[in-house]
Short mmCIF file of C-alpha atoms and ligand atoms in Angstrom, two decimals:
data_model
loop_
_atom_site.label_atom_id
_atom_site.label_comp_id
_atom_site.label_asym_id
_atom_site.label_seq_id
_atom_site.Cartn_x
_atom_site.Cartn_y
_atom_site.Cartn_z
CA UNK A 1205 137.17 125.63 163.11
CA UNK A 1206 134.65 123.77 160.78
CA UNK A 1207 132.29 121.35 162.79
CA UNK A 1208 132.24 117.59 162.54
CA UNK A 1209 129.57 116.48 160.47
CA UNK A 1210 127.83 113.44 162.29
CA UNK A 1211 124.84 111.40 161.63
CA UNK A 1212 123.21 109.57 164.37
CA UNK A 1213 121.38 106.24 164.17
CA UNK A 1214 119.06 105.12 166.99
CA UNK A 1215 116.02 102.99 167.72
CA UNK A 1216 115.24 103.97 171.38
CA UNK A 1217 115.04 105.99 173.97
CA UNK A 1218 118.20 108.13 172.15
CA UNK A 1219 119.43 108.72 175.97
CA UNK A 1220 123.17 108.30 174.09
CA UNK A 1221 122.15 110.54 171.54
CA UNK A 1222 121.28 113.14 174.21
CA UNK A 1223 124.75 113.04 175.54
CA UNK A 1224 126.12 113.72 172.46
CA UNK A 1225 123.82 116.62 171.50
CA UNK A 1226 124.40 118.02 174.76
CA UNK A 1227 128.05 117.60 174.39
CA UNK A 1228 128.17 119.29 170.73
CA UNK A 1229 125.67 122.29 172.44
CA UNK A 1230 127.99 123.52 175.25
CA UNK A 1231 130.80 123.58 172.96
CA UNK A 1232 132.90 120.07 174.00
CA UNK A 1233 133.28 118.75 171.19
CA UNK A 1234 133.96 120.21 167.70
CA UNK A 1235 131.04 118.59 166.02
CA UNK A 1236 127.57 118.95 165.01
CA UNK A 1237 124.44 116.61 164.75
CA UNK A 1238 123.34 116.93 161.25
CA UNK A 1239 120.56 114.67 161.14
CA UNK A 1240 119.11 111.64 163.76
CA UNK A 1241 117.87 108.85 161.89
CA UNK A 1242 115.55 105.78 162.96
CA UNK A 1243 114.26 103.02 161.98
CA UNK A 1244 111.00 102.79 164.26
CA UNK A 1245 108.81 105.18 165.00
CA UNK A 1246 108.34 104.79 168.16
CA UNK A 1247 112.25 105.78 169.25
CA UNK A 1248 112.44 108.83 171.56
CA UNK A 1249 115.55 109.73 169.50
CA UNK A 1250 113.35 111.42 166.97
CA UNK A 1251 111.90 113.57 169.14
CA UNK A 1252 114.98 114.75 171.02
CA UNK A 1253 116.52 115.53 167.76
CA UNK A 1254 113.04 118.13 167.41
CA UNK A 1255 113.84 119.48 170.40
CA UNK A 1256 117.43 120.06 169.91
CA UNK A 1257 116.27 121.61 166.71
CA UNK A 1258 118.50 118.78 164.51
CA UNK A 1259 116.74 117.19 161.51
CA UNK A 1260 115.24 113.68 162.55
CA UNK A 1261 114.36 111.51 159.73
CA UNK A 1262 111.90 107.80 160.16
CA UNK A 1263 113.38 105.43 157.83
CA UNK A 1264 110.93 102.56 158.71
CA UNK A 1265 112.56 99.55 158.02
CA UNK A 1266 109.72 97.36 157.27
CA UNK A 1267 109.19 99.07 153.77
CA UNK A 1268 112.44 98.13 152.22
CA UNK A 1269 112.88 94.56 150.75
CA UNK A 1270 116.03 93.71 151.72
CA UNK A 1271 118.61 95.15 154.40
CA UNK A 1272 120.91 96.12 151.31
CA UNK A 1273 118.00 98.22 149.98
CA UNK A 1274 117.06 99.66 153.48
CA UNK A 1275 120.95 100.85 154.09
CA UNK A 1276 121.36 102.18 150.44
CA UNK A 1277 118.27 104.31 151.52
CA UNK A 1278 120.54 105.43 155.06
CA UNK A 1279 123.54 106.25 152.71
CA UNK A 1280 121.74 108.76 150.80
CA UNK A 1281 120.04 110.13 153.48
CA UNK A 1282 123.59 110.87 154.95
CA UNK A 1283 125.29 111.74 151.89
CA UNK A 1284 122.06 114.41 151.44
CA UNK A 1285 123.18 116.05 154.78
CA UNK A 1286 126.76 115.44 154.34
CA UNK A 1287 127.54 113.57 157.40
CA UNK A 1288 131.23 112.95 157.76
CA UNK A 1289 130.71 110.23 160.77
CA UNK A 1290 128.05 107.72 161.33
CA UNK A 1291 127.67 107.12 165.03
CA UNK A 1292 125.29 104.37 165.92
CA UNK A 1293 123.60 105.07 169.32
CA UNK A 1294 121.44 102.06 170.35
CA UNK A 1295 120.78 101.52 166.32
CA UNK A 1296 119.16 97.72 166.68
CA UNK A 1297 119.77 96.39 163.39
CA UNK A 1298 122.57 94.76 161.39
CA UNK A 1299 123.73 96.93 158.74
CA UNK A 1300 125.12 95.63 155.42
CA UNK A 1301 128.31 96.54 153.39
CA UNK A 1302 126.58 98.93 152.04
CA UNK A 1303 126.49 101.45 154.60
CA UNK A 1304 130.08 99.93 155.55
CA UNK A 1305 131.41 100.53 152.50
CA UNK A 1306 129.89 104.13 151.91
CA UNK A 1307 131.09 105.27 155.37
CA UNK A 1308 134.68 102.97 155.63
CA UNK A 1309 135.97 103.16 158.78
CA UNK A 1310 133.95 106.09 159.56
CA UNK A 1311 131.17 104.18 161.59
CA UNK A 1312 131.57 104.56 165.51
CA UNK A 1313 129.13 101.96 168.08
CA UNK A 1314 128.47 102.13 171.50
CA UNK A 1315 127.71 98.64 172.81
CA UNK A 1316 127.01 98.44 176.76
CA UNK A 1317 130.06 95.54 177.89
CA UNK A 1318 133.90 95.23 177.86
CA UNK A 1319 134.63 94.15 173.91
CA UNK A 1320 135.44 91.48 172.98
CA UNK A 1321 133.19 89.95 175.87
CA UNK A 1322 129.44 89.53 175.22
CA UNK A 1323 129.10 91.33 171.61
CA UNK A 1324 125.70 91.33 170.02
CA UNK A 1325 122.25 91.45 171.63
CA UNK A 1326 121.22 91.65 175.50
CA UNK A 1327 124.82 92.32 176.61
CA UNK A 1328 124.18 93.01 180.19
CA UNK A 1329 122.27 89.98 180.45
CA UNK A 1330 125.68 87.90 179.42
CA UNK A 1331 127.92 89.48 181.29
CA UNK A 1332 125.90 88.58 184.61
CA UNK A 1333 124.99 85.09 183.43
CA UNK A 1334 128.96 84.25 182.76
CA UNK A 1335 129.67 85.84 186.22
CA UNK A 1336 132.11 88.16 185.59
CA UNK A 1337 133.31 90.79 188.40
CA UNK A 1338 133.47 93.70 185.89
CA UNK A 1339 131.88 94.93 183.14
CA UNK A 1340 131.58 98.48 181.15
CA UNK A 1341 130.83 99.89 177.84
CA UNK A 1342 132.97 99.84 174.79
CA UNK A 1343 132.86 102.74 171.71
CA UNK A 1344 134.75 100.90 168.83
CA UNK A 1345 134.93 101.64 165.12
CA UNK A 1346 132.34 99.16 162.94
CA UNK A 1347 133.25 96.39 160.66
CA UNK A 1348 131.79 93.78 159.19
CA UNK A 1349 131.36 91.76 162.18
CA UNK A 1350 129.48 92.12 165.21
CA UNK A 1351 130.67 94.29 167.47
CA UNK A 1352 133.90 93.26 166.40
CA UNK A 1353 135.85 96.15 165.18
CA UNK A 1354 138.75 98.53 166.58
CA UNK A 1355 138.24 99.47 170.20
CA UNK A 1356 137.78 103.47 170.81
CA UNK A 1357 137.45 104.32 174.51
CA UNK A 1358 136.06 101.80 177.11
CA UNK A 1359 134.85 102.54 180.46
CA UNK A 1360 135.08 99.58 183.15
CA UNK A 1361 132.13 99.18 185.95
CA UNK A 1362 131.89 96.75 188.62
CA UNK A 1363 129.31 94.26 188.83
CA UNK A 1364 127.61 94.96 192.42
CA UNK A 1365 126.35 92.45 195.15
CA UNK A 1366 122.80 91.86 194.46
CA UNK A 1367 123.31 93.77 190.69
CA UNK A 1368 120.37 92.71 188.69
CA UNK A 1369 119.93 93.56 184.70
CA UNK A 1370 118.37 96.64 185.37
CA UNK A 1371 120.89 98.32 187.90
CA UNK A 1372 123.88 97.21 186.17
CA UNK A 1373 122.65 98.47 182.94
CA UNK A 1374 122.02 101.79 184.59
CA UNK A 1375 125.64 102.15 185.60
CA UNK A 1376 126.92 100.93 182.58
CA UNK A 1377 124.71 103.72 180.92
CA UNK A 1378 126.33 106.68 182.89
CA UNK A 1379 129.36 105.48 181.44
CA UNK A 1380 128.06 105.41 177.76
CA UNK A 1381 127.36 108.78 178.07
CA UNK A 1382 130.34 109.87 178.78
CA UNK A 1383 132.46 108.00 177.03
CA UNK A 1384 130.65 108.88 173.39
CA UNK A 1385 130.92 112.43 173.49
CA UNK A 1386 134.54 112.10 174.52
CA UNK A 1387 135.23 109.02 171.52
CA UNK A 1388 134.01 111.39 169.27
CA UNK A 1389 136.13 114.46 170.47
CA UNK A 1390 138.92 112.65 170.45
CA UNK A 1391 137.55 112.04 166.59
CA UNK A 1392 136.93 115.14 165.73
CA UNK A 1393 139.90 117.04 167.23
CA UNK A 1394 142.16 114.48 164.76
CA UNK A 1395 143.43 112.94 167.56
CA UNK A 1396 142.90 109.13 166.33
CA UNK A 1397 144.91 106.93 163.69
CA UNK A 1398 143.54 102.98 163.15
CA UNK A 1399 146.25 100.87 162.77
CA UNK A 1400 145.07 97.73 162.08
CA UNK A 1401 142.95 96.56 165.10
CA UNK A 1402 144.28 99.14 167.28
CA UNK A 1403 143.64 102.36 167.41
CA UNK A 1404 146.48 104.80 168.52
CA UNK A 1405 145.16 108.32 170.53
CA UNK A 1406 147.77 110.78 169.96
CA UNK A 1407 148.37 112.57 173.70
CA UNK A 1408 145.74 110.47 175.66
CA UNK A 1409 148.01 109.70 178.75
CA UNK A 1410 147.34 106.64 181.28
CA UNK A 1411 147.73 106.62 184.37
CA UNK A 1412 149.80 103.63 185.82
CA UNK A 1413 148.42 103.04 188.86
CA UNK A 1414 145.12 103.82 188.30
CA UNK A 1415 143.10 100.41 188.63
CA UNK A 1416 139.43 99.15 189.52
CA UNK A 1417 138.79 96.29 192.03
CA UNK A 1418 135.48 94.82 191.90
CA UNK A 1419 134.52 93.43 194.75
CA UNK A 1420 136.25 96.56 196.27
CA UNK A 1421 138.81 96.58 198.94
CA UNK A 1422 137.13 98.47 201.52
CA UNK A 1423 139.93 99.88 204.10
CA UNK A 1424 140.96 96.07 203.79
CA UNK A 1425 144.34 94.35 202.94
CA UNK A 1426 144.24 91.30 200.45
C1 GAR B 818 122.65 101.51 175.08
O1 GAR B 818 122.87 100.85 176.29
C2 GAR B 818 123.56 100.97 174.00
O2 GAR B 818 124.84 100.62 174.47
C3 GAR B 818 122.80 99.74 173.59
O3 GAR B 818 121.46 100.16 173.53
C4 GAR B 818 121.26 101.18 174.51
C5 GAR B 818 120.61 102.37 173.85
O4 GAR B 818 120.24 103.31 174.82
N1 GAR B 818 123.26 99.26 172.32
C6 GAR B 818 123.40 97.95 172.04
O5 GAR B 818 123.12 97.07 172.81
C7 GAR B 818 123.95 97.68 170.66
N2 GAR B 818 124.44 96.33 170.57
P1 GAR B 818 119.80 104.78 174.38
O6 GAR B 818 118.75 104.63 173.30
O7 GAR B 818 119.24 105.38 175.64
O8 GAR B 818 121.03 105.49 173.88
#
């Protein structure tokens, strides 16, 4: 079976990225990391990419004139390694129709809250300031808004008793690194058709009765 070609786009630590290399590594996905680009050079992501022996590329942002110019420069630099899927992985930066147009509909995001609630930046921090019981991470396909396109896989974690920004985040983290690697082997095994906003996963089954309380019930009735 011929391997997923995907190109990953990060800024930080890359700890998303790591999932995903580890994931393609032991064999759980059909797909392999053909290049790691960033934008600073301080992101960790580069250097994992070394160490998984995958190509990492700077692409420092400051040197371009305009974000148009700066994404025609990512869109050859995945064309050169013929990346088939663009994930971004904590890529902080608004990308233009450029890229969206080179890659249609072939641009996957994680982004660390339930979508639609609290899209763009310090997501965490929202969800605690509006209060909410619940929160998670969402992997959705990109369009032109911000963080507004087709929902993927979402994970759902509670929101703790004493949950600051840090702890939640952490949570919400382990969840982002599972739920990538298995967005994108549901990708790469075909298993995914966008129909409109929604996107239909051909033999994911639910489970009815499976549900999350947050606070929880703890051996108590309601
Ligand atoms: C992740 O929590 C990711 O969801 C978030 O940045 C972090 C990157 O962590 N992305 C966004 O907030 C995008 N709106 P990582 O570098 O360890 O993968």
């Amino acid at each position: 079976m011929t391997k997923l070609r995907l190109g990953v786009l990060a800024s930080g630590t890359g700890s998303n990225l790591q999932s995903i290399l580890d994931a393609c590594a032991q064999g759980r996905i059909p797909a392999q990391v053909a290049v790691v680009i960033s934008n600073l050079t301080s992101a960790k992501a580069l250097d994992r990419a070394r160490e998984a022996g995958v190509r990492a590329i700077l692409l420092p942002h400051q040197l371009s004139p305009s974000r148009e110019a700066y994404d025609e420069q990512l869109v050859s630099v995945l064309r050169e390694h013929e990346v088939e899927l663009v994930c971004l992985a904590g890529f902080m930066r608004l990308i233009t129709p450029v890229l969206l147009r080179a890659f249609e509909n072939r641009i996957l995001n994680i982004h660390p809250a339930l979508l639609p609630s609290f899209p763009g930046l310090h997501a965490v921090r929202q969800a605690l300031k509006a209060g909410v019981k619940i929160s998670g991470c969402t992997v959705h396909v990109v369009d032109e808004g911000t963080d507004t396109g087709p929902i993927l896989v979402q994970a759902a974690v509670p929101v703790l008793e004493g949950d600051d920004e840090e702890s939640l985040a952490a949570r919400i983290l382990a969840q982002e690194h599972r739920c990538y690697p298995w967005a994108l082997r549901l990708w790469a095994e075909g298993r995914v058709a966008l129909e409109g906003r929604r996107v239909r996963i051909a033999t994911a089954r639910g489970d009815p009765t499976r549900q999350i309380l947050s606070p929880a019930l703890q051996g108590e009735q309601p």
